[in-house]
Coordinates of C-alpha atoms (C1' of nucleotides) in Angstrom, one line a residue:
Chain A
M1 CA -104.7 -124.2 56.4
D2 CA -101.8 -121.8 56.4
T3 CA -100.7 -121.2 59.9
N4 CA -98.8 -118.1 58.8
A5 CA -101.9 -116.5 57.6
A6 CA -103.8 -114.1 59.8
P7 CA -105.8 -116.0 62.3
K8 CA -109.5 -116.2 62.3
V9 CA -111.4 -116.8 65.6
R10 CA -115.0 -116.9 66.5
F11 CA -117.0 -116.3 69.6
A12 CA -120.0 -118.6 69.2
P13 CA -122.5 -118.2 72.0
S14 CA -125.9 -119.7 72.1
P15 CA -128.8 -117.3 72.9
T16 CA -130.3 -119.3 75.8
G17 CA -130.2 -116.8 78.6
Y18 CA -128.6 -113.6 80.0
F19 CA -125.1 -113.0 78.9
H20 CA -122.8 -114.0 81.7
V21 CA -119.3 -113.4 82.8
G22 CA -118.0 -116.8 81.6
S23 CA -119.1 -115.9 78.1
A24 CA -117.6 -112.5 78.5
R25 CA -114.3 -114.1 79.4
T26 CA -114.4 -116.4 76.3
A27 CA -115.3 -113.5 74.1
L28 CA -112.5 -111.4 75.5
F29 CA -109.8 -114.0 75.0
N30 CA -110.9 -114.6 71.5
W31 CA -110.9 -110.9 70.8
L32 CA -107.5 -110.4 72.5
F33 CA -106.0 -113.1 70.4
A34 CA -107.4 -111.7 67.2
R35 CA -106.2 -108.2 68.0
R36 CA -102.8 -109.3 69.1
N37 CA -102.2 -111.3 66.0
H38 CA -104.0 -108.9 63.6
G39 CA -106.6 -111.5 62.9
T40 CA -110.3 -111.6 62.5
F41 CA -112.9 -111.8 65.3
I42 CA -116.1 -113.3 64.2
L43 CA -119.4 -113.4 66.1
R44 CA -121.6 -116.4 65.4
I45 CA -124.9 -117.0 67.1
E46 CA -125.4 -120.7 67.6
D47 CA -129.2 -120.8 67.6
T48 CA -130.0 -124.2 66.1
D49 CA -132.2 -125.0 69.1
E50 CA -135.4 -123.2 68.2
E51 CA -137.1 -124.2 71.4
R52 CA -134.6 -122.4 73.6
G53 CA -133.3 -119.4 71.7
R54 CA -135.0 -116.1 72.1
E55 CA -134.5 -112.9 70.2
E56 CA -134.0 -110.8 73.3
W57 CA -131.0 -113.0 74.2
V58 CA -129.4 -112.3 70.9
S59 CA -129.7 -108.5 71.4
G60 CA -128.3 -109.1 74.9
I61 CA -125.2 -110.6 73.4
L62 CA -124.8 -107.7 71.0
S63 CA -125.2 -105.1 73.6
A64 CA -122.9 -106.9 76.1
L65 CA -120.1 -107.1 73.5
A66 CA -120.6 -103.5 72.6
W67 CA -120.4 -102.5 76.3
L68 CA -117.2 -104.5 76.8
G69 CA -115.7 -102.9 73.7
L70 CA -115.2 -106.1 71.8
E71 CA -116.1 -105.1 68.3
C72 CA -116.4 -107.9 65.9
D73 CA -115.0 -107.9 62.3
E74 CA -117.5 -110.3 60.9
G75 CA -121.0 -111.2 61.8
P76 CA -123.2 -111.7 63.6
Y77 CA -123.8 -114.8 61.6
R78 CA -126.7 -116.9 62.7
Q79 CA -126.8 -120.6 62.3
S80 CA -130.6 -120.5 62.0
E81 CA -130.0 -118.8 58.6
R82 CA -127.4 -121.3 57.4
Y83 CA -129.3 -124.6 57.4
A84 CA -128.7 -125.2 53.7
L85 CA -125.0 -125.6 54.6
Y86 CA -125.7 -128.1 57.3
A87 CA -128.1 -130.0 55.1
D88 CA -125.5 -130.3 52.4
A89 CA -122.9 -131.5 54.9
L90 CA -125.3 -134.1 56.3
T91 CA -125.9 -135.4 52.8
R92 CA -122.2 -135.7 52.1
L93 CA -121.7 -137.5 55.3
W94 CA -124.6 -139.8 54.7
D95 CA -123.4 -140.6 51.2
G96 CA -119.9 -141.2 52.5
G97 CA -121.3 -143.8 54.9
Y98 CA -120.4 -141.9 58.0
L99 CA -123.9 -141.7 59.4
Y100 CA -126.8 -144.0 60.1
A101 CA -130.4 -143.4 61.0
C102 CA -131.5 -144.2 64.5
G103 CA -135.1 -145.1 65.4
C104 CA -134.6 -145.4 69.1
S105 CA -136.4 -143.1 71.5
H106 CA -134.5 -141.5 74.4
E107 CA -136.3 -143.8 76.8
E108 CA -135.4 -146.9 74.9
V109 CA -131.8 -146.0 74.9
L110 CA -131.8 -145.3 78.7
E111 CA -133.5 -148.6 79.3
R112 CA -131.1 -150.6 77.2
T113 CA -127.9 -149.0 78.6
K114 CA -128.9 -148.7 82.2
G115 CA -126.5 -151.3 83.6
N116 CA -123.8 -150.9 81.1
Q117 CA -120.2 -150.0 82.0
T118 CA -120.3 -147.2 79.3
P119 CA -123.6 -145.5 79.2
G120 CA -124.6 -143.5 76.2
Y121 CA -126.0 -145.0 73.0
D122 CA -125.2 -148.6 72.4
G123 CA -125.2 -148.6 68.6
H124 CA -128.4 -150.6 68.4
C125 CA -129.4 -149.2 65.0
R126 CA -125.9 -149.0 63.6
E127 CA -126.2 -151.9 61.2
L128 CA -129.9 -151.9 60.7
G129 CA -129.8 -149.8 57.5
L130 CA -132.8 -147.7 58.5
A131 CA -134.0 -145.1 56.0
R132 CA -132.8 -141.5 56.7
E133 CA -136.1 -139.7 56.5
G134 CA -137.8 -138.8 59.7
R135 CA -135.0 -140.2 61.9
A136 CA -132.2 -138.9 64.0
L137 CA -128.8 -139.4 62.3
R138 CA -125.9 -140.7 64.3
F139 CA -122.2 -140.6 63.5
R140 CA -120.6 -144.0 63.1
T141 CA -117.8 -143.5 65.6
P142 CA -114.9 -145.9 64.9
R143 CA -114.8 -148.8 67.4
D144 CA -111.0 -148.8 67.7
G145 CA -108.4 -146.2 67.8
T146 CA -108.0 -142.8 69.5
T147 CA -108.6 -139.2 68.6
V148 CA -106.0 -136.8 69.9
V149 CA -106.9 -133.2 70.6
K150 CA -103.9 -131.0 70.3
D151 CA -104.5 -128.2 72.6
V152 CA -102.2 -125.2 73.1
I153 CA -103.1 -125.0 76.7
R154 CA -103.3 -128.6 77.7
G155 CA -101.1 -130.4 75.3
A156 CA -102.2 -133.6 73.5
V157 CA -105.4 -135.0 75.1
E158 CA -106.3 -138.6 74.0
F159 CA -109.8 -139.8 73.7
P160 CA -110.2 -143.6 73.1
H161 CA -113.0 -144.2 70.6
R162 CA -114.3 -147.1 72.7
A163 CA -115.4 -144.6 75.3
M164 CA -117.2 -142.4 72.8
E165 CA -120.7 -143.2 71.7
D166 CA -122.3 -142.8 68.2
F167 CA -123.4 -139.3 68.8
V168 CA -126.4 -137.6 67.1
V169 CA -125.6 -135.0 64.5
S170 CA -129.1 -134.2 63.4
K171 CA -132.6 -134.5 65.0
A172 CA -135.5 -136.5 63.6
N173 CA -136.9 -133.3 62.3
S174 CA -133.6 -132.9 60.4
S175 CA -132.3 -129.9 62.3
P176 CA -128.6 -130.0 62.9
L177 CA -127.1 -130.4 66.4
F178 CA -124.3 -128.4 67.9
V179 CA -121.3 -130.6 67.0
L180 CA -122.3 -130.7 63.4
A181 CA -123.3 -127.0 62.8
N182 CA -120.3 -125.9 64.8
V183 CA -117.8 -127.8 62.7
V184 CA -119.5 -127.1 59.4
D185 CA -119.3 -123.4 60.2
D186 CA -115.7 -123.5 61.4
I187 CA -114.8 -125.1 58.1
D188 CA -116.8 -122.7 56.1
M189 CA -115.5 -119.7 57.8
G190 CA -111.9 -120.7 57.8
I191 CA -111.5 -120.7 61.6
T192 CA -107.9 -121.2 62.5
H193 CA -108.1 -121.1 66.3
V194 CA -110.9 -122.5 68.4
I195 CA -110.8 -120.7 71.7
R196 CA -113.5 -121.7 74.1
G197 CA -114.4 -123.0 77.6
E198 CA -112.9 -126.3 78.9
D199 CA -116.4 -127.7 79.2
L200 CA -116.3 -128.2 75.4
L201 CA -113.1 -130.3 75.5
P202 CA -115.0 -133.6 75.7
S203 CA -117.0 -132.8 72.6
T204 CA -113.9 -131.8 70.6
P205 CA -112.9 -135.4 69.5
K206 CA -116.4 -135.7 68.0
G207 CA -115.8 -132.5 66.1
I208 CA -112.5 -133.7 64.9
L209 CA -114.1 -136.9 63.6
L210 CA -116.6 -134.9 61.7
W211 CA -114.0 -132.5 60.4
K212 CA -112.0 -135.4 59.0
A213 CA -115.1 -137.1 57.5
L214 CA -116.0 -133.8 55.8
E215 CA -112.5 -132.6 54.7
G216 CA -110.5 -135.8 54.6
S217 CA -108.3 -137.4 57.2
E218 CA -105.3 -135.4 56.2
V219 CA -107.0 -132.0 56.8
E220 CA -105.2 -129.5 58.9
L221 CA -107.2 -128.9 62.0
P222 CA -107.6 -125.6 63.7
V223 CA -105.5 -124.9 66.8
F224 CA -107.6 -125.7 69.9
A225 CA -107.3 -123.7 73.1
H226 CA -109.7 -124.8 75.9
L227 CA -109.8 -122.1 78.6
P228 CA -110.0 -123.0 82.3
M229 CA -113.5 -122.7 83.7
L230 CA -114.7 -119.8 85.8
V231 CA -116.1 -121.2 89.0
N232 CA -118.1 -120.0 92.0
E233 CA -117.0 -120.2 95.6
K234 CA -118.0 -123.8 95.7
R235 CA -115.6 -124.4 92.8
Q236 CA -118.4 -125.3 90.4
K237 CA -118.7 -124.0 86.9
L238 CA -120.5 -120.7 86.9
S239 CA -124.2 -121.2 86.3
K240 CA -126.8 -118.8 85.1
R241 CA -129.3 -120.4 87.5
R242 CA -127.4 -120.4 90.8
D243 CA -124.8 -117.7 90.5
P244 CA -125.0 -113.9 90.2
V245 CA -123.3 -113.8 86.9
S246 CA -125.3 -111.6 84.6
L247 CA -123.0 -109.1 82.9
E248 CA -125.9 -106.6 83.0
Y249 CA -125.7 -106.7 86.8
Y250 CA -122.1 -105.4 86.8
R251 CA -123.0 -102.8 84.2
E252 CA -125.8 -101.5 86.4
Q253 CA -123.6 -101.4 89.4
G254 CA -121.4 -99.0 87.6
Y255 CA -118.3 -101.0 86.8
L256 CA -116.1 -99.7 84.1
P257 CA -116.0 -102.0 81.0
E258 CA -112.3 -101.6 80.7
A259 CA -111.8 -102.5 84.3
F260 CA -114.1 -105.5 83.9
C261 CA -112.1 -106.7 81.0
N262 CA -108.9 -106.1 82.9
Y263 CA -110.1 -108.2 85.7
L264 CA -111.4 -110.9 83.4
S265 CA -108.0 -111.0 81.6
L266 CA -106.4 -111.9 84.9
L267 CA -108.5 -115.0 85.3
G268 CA -106.4 -117.7 83.7
W269 CA -103.9 -115.4 82.1
N270 CA -101.3 -113.0 83.4
H271 CA -98.9 -110.4 82.0
P272 CA -95.4 -111.8 81.5
L273 CA -94.1 -109.3 83.9
G274 CA -96.9 -109.8 86.4
K275 CA -98.5 -106.5 85.7
E276 CA -102.0 -106.4 86.9
L277 CA -103.4 -103.0 86.2
M278 CA -103.6 -102.6 82.4
T279 CA -105.3 -100.7 79.7
M280 CA -107.0 -102.7 76.9
K281 CA -104.1 -101.7 74.7
E282 CA -101.5 -103.1 77.1
I283 CA -103.4 -106.3 77.5
V284 CA -103.7 -106.7 73.7
Q285 CA -100.0 -106.1 73.3
S286 CA -98.9 -108.7 75.8
F287 CA -101.6 -111.4 75.4
S288 CA -100.6 -114.9 74.4
L289 CA -102.5 -118.2 74.5
E290 CA -99.3 -119.9 75.6
D291 CA -99.5 -117.9 78.8
V292 CA -103.0 -119.1 79.7
N293 CA -102.9 -121.5 82.7
H294 CA -104.6 -124.7 83.4
S295 CA -106.7 -124.4 86.5
P296 CA -110.2 -123.1 87.2
A297 CA -110.5 -119.6 88.6
F298 CA -112.9 -118.1 91.1
F299 CA -114.6 -115.0 90.0
D300 CA -113.9 -112.6 92.9
V301 CA -116.1 -109.5 93.0
V302 CA -113.9 -108.0 95.7
K303 CA -110.9 -108.0 93.5
L304 CA -112.9 -106.9 90.5
T305 CA -114.1 -103.9 92.6
H306 CA -110.5 -103.0 93.6
I307 CA -109.4 -103.1 90.0
D308 CA -112.4 -100.9 89.1
G309 CA -111.4 -98.4 91.7
E310 CA -107.9 -98.3 90.3
H311 CA -109.3 -97.6 86.9
I312 CA -111.6 -94.9 88.2
R313 CA -108.7 -93.1 89.9
R314 CA -106.7 -93.2 86.6
L315 CA -109.5 -91.5 84.7
D316 CA -108.7 -87.9 84.0
S317 CA -111.1 -85.6 85.8
D318 CA -113.2 -84.5 82.8
E319 CA -113.7 -88.1 81.7
F320 CA -114.7 -89.1 85.2
I321 CA -117.3 -86.4 85.3
A322 CA -118.6 -87.2 81.9
R323 CA -118.8 -90.9 82.3
S324 CA -120.1 -91.0 85.8
S325 CA -122.8 -88.4 85.2
A326 CA -123.9 -90.2 82.1
W327 CA -124.1 -93.4 84.2
L328 CA -126.0 -91.6 87.0
D329 CA -128.5 -90.6 84.3
T330 CA -129.3 -94.3 83.6
V331 CA -129.9 -95.6 87.0
T332 CA -132.3 -95.1 89.9
V333 CA -131.2 -92.2 92.1
P334 CA -132.7 -90.9 95.4
W335 CA -133.0 -87.3 94.1
E336 CA -135.4 -85.8 91.6
R337 CA -133.7 -85.7 88.2
H338 CA -134.2 -82.0 87.8
C339 CA -132.5 -81.4 91.2
F340 CA -129.2 -82.7 89.8
E341 CA -126.9 -79.7 89.3
M342 CA -124.0 -80.4 86.9
D343 CA -121.9 -77.5 88.2
T344 CA -122.2 -78.7 91.7
Y345 CA -121.3 -82.2 90.6
Q346 CA -118.3 -80.9 88.7
R347 CA -117.0 -79.1 91.8
I348 CA -117.3 -82.2 94.0
A349 CA -116.3 -84.8 91.5
H350 CA -112.6 -84.8 92.1
L351 CA -113.1 -85.5 95.8
V352 CA -115.5 -88.4 94.9
Q353 CA -113.3 -89.8 92.3
E354 CA -110.5 -90.7 94.7
R355 CA -113.0 -92.4 97.1
V356 CA -115.2 -94.7 95.1
A357 CA -114.4 -98.1 93.6
T358 CA -117.5 -98.2 91.4
F359 CA -119.8 -95.5 90.0
G360 CA -122.5 -97.1 92.2
E361 CA -120.7 -95.8 95.3
I362 CA -121.0 -92.2 94.1
I363 CA -124.7 -92.0 94.9
P364 CA -124.6 -92.1 98.7
M365 CA -121.6 -89.8 98.5
V366 CA -123.3 -87.0 96.7
D367 CA -127.0 -87.4 97.4
F368 CA -127.1 -84.6 100.0
F369 CA -126.2 -82.0 97.5
F370 CA -129.3 -82.8 95.4
L371 CA -131.8 -83.6 98.1
E372 CA -133.9 -81.0 100.0
S373 CA -132.8 -82.5 103.3
P374 CA -130.2 -85.2 103.7
V375 CA -131.1 -88.8 104.3
Y376 CA -130.1 -89.3 107.9
D377 CA -128.3 -92.5 108.7
K378 CA -130.1 -94.0 111.6
V379 CA -127.0 -95.3 113.4
A380 CA -125.2 -92.1 112.9
V381 CA -128.0 -90.1 114.4
E382 CA -128.4 -92.4 117.3
S383 CA -124.7 -92.1 118.1
L384 CA -125.2 -88.4 118.6
V385 CA -128.4 -88.1 120.5
G386 CA -128.2 -87.9 124.3
N387 CA -124.7 -86.5 123.8
E388 CA -124.3 -83.1 125.4
T389 CA -121.4 -82.1 123.3
T390 CA -123.4 -82.7 120.2
Q391 CA -125.7 -79.9 121.2
R392 CA -122.9 -77.6 122.1
M393 CA -121.1 -78.2 118.9
L394 CA -124.2 -77.5 116.9
T395 CA -125.0 -74.4 118.8
M396 CA -121.5 -73.0 118.4
A397 CA -121.4 -74.0 114.7
L398 CA -124.7 -72.2 114.1
N399 CA -123.3 -69.0 115.7
T400 CA -119.9 -69.2 114.1
F401 CA -120.8 -70.2 110.6
S402 CA -123.4 -67.5 110.3
D403 CA -120.9 -64.8 109.7
C404 CA -117.4 -66.3 109.2
S405 CA -115.8 -66.2 105.8
W406 CA -117.2 -69.1 103.7
E407 CA -114.0 -70.8 102.7
T408 CA -112.6 -74.3 103.3
D409 CA -109.7 -73.2 105.4
T410 CA -111.8 -70.9 107.6
L411 CA -114.4 -73.6 108.2
H412 CA -111.7 -76.0 109.0
E413 CA -110.0 -73.7 111.5
T414 CA -113.1 -72.5 113.2
T415 CA -114.4 -76.0 113.6
A416 CA -111.1 -77.0 115.1
A417 CA -111.3 -74.0 117.5
M418 CA -114.8 -74.9 118.5
G419 CA -113.7 -78.4 119.3
N420 CA -110.7 -77.1 121.2
E421 CA -113.0 -75.0 123.3
I422 CA -114.8 -78.1 124.7
G423 CA -111.9 -80.4 124.6
L424 CA -112.6 -82.3 121.4
K425 CA -110.3 -83.3 118.7
L426 CA -111.3 -82.2 115.2
S427 CA -112.3 -85.7 114.2
K428 CA -114.8 -85.7 117.1
A429 CA -115.8 -82.1 116.7
Q430 CA -116.7 -82.4 113.0
A431 CA -118.9 -85.5 113.5
P432 CA -122.2 -83.8 114.4
I433 CA -121.7 -81.2 111.8
R434 CA -121.1 -83.8 109.2
V435 CA -124.2 -85.8 110.1
A436 CA -126.2 -82.6 110.2
V437 CA -125.1 -81.5 106.7
T438 CA -124.7 -84.8 104.9
G439 CA -126.8 -87.2 106.9
R440 CA -123.9 -89.6 107.2
R441 CA -120.7 -90.3 109.1
V442 CA -118.7 -90.9 106.0
G443 CA -118.5 -89.0 102.8
P444 CA -116.4 -86.5 100.9
P445 CA -114.3 -83.9 102.9
L446 CA -116.8 -81.9 104.9
F447 CA -115.5 -78.4 104.6
E448 CA -115.2 -78.5 100.8
S449 CA -118.7 -79.9 100.7
M450 CA -120.0 -77.1 102.9
V451 CA -118.5 -74.5 100.7
I452 CA -120.1 -76.0 97.6
L453 CA -123.4 -76.5 99.4
G454 CA -123.5 -72.8 100.5
R455 CA -123.9 -71.1 103.8
E456 CA -127.7 -70.8 103.6
K457 CA -128.3 -74.6 103.2
V458 CA -125.7 -75.5 105.7
L459 CA -127.2 -73.3 108.4
A460 CA -130.7 -74.6 107.7
R461 CA -129.5 -78.1 108.0
L462 CA -127.6 -77.4 111.3
Q463 CA -130.7 -75.8 112.7
A464 CA -133.0 -78.6 111.6
F465 CA -130.6 -81.2 113.0
A466 CA -130.2 -79.4 116.3
T467 CA -134.0 -79.5 116.6
L468 CA -134.1 -83.1 115.7
V469 CA -131.5 -84.1 118.2
A470 CA -133.0 -81.9 120.9
R471 CA -136.4 -83.6 120.5
T472 CA -135.0 -87.1 120.7
T473 CA -132.5 -86.3 123.5
P474 CA -133.6 -87.7 126.9
E475 CA -133.7 -85.0 129.6
Chain B
rG26 C1' -120.2 -145.7 86.9
rG27 C1' -117.2 -144.4 82.3
rC28 C1' -114.1 -140.8 79.8
rC29 C1' -111.4 -136.3 80.4
rC30 C1' -109.3 -132.0 82.9
rC31 C1' -107.2 -129.7 87.2
rA32 C1' -104.2 -129.4 92.1
rU33 C1' -98.7 -123.1 95.1
rC34 C1' -101.1 -118.4 100.7
rG35 C1' -108.7 -117.4 102.0
rU36 C1' -108.7 -115.6 96.5
rC37 C1' -106.1 -114.5 91.6
rU38 C1' -101.3 -115.9 90.5
rA39 C1' -95.3 -116.0 89.7
rG40 C1' -92.4 -120.2 89.5
rU41 C1' -90.7 -124.9 83.3
rG42 C1' -84.6 -129.0 88.1
rG43 C1' -80.4 -125.3 91.6
rC44 C1' -81.1 -117.8 91.8
rC45 C1' -87.3 -120.4 96.4
rA46 C1' -85.8 -120.8 104.3
rA47 C1' -91.5 -119.9 97.5
rG48 C1' -92.4 -113.7 94.9
rG49 C1' -96.6 -110.3 93.7
rA50 C1' -101.8 -108.6 93.9
rC51 C1' -106.7 -108.7 96.4
rA52 C1' -108.7 -109.6 101.2
rC53 C1' -107.1 -109.6 106.4
rU54 C1' -104.3 -107.5 111.1
rA55 C1' -101.3 -103.5 113.3
rC56 C1' -99.1 -98.8 113.0
rC57 C1' -98.4 -94.0 110.4
rC58 C1' -100.9 -90.1 107.7
rU59 C1' -105.6 -87.8 108.5
rC60 C1' -112.0 -83.4 109.4
rU61 C1' -115.0 -88.8 108.3
rC62 C1' -114.3 -92.4 104.6
rA63 C1' -111.1 -93.7 101.0
rA64 C1' -106.3 -93.3 98.9
rG65 C1' -101.1 -93.6 100.3
rG66 C1' -96.9 -95.5 103.5
rU67 C1' -94.7 -99.2 106.8
rA68 C1' -94.9 -103.9 109.1
rG69 C1' -97.3 -108.7 109.8
rA70 C1' -99.9 -113.3 109.4
rG71 C1' -100.8 -116.7 105.4
rA72 C1' -99.5 -121.9 100.4
rC73 C1' -96.1 -125.9 97.2
rA74 C1' -102.8 -131.9 98.9
rC75 C1' -100.4 -136.8 100.3
rG76 C1' -97.1 -141.0 99.2
rG77 C1' -93.5 -143.1 96.3
rG78 C1' -89.8 -142.7 92.7
rU79 C1' -85.9 -140.1 89.0
rU80 C1' -81.8 -136.8 90.3
rC81 C1' -75.9 -134.6 93.5
rG82 C1' -80.4 -131.5 93.8
rA83 C1' -87.8 -131.2 92.8
rA84 C1' -93.0 -126.6 93.9
rU85 C1' -90.9 -127.8 89.1
rC86 C1' -90.1 -134.5 85.8
rC87 C1' -92.6 -139.7 86.4
rC88 C1' -96.1 -143.1 88.9
rG89 C1' -99.9 -143.8 92.4
rU90 C1' -103.4 -141.9 96.1
rU91 C1' -106.7 -138.3 97.6
rG92 C1' -109.5 -134.1 96.6
rG93 C1' -112.1 -130.9 93.2
rG94 C1' -114.3 -130.1 88.5
rG95 C1' -116.2 -131.0 83.5
rC96 C1' -118.6 -134.2 80.0
rU97 C1' -121.6 -138.4 79.6
rG98 C1' -129.2 -134.9 75.7
rC99 C1' -132.8 -135.8 69.1
rC100 C1' -129.0 -128.6 74.7
rA101 C1' -124.8 -125.7 73.6

RNA sequence: GGCCCCAUCGUCUAGUGGCCAAGGACACUACCCUCUCAAGGUAGAGACACGGGUUCGAAUCCCGUUGGGGCUGCCA
């Protein structure tokens, strides 16, 4: 193939479970490479295993890629619809003498190879000349020699054939297996760069053997790039079963897709100048496979969250309002939907935007605007009961706020004055008022919030809270 | 067990033989700012797995050891 031609890459997931962050990373790197080099990004669903694939997983892949913003140029192709291609390849391989039929059961193979130095199939049927029909087909791996995988990230990796078994390329029911379908499609689609997880590195020499058997030993192979694994805190490959890795989870938590991609791009790759906070455009412009590093990376939610916060703060105000309110509309919120007031949200949004790291953090920060009475934080309330100054502050606030001018500065000054009167700094003086009005010790700036909430509601909440605290205050 | 990959602060990483008494980011600690919380500012603690080579000189090259991981399916 012409290496000067526009590259073609594919993301080839198998629909066997929820879309997870490792897949997202692989998809992203393929997409970045394609965009950077003005190539083609193909989506290919590898669903040759009828027993495991499920339709909902396929739509999960599609919606995950859509959310991430990784639009594909071709596809989705589905291997389950391309069996004719694999059947043809199988026949060519059979006719060329590259395959043989195997009549051994899995149990038989295990039994025979139990004590061997090199487990895996022992070639028992290799010279038996069994008929093809109704049997699994194995590739006749050369006994001698070595297959070299030239990998942009890892250099030349050698696999001695003596350590490779005669692998199965098609099942007894004649359906193709991963290595076969994968290579046949890569050939058919003109894939120039194979970018995938490092867990596929050991199967690559098998693919190369097939590639050469199908296309001739002089064929120009695609460029391989095996990305370092994403691992959990125990440094194990991320697993759908034991790790919280569903992409949907992060979507529901209110992470920004562009922030998620930004973080993912930093796992195994880095900007030549060390820049960390980047737009998709910046990442595309500076991405290079040669800059991908070798070692596994831990998926760190803490740093992801920080990056997300940075992206949120960089959103312009209108976009923050539009996107966050749309998100709030899709998740469970503590207030009744009809109580959400867009104009109130618009007024408070800028104060929230600079305080949250994810959209999910917005909810406890604004809920008191849309609830009849605030959700009182138990610890916050307990810290105030039995405290004489709490009562005094509330009483003074009730009096003062009932007829002072209803502006941020005024509320600020009068609260400070009240505190001053009983020897409290503003930080202490505002505490009971904050809890009374918002239910919490932390939140957006209090006086702005009070102005937006309105005098009437504030006074009602102060009154209610004074009663609550009085009732629970020991005499 | 066999084959393969990997090895710099807790984490993500910069570093491709001298510019490194190892730089940045997240997290952490202290202080500043401050109506709470964030954000921001300043300071701080924190790493080249080990052992041999090669070299005038090694985090950087080679070998070994150790450690971790992946693969080893008629899954992908």
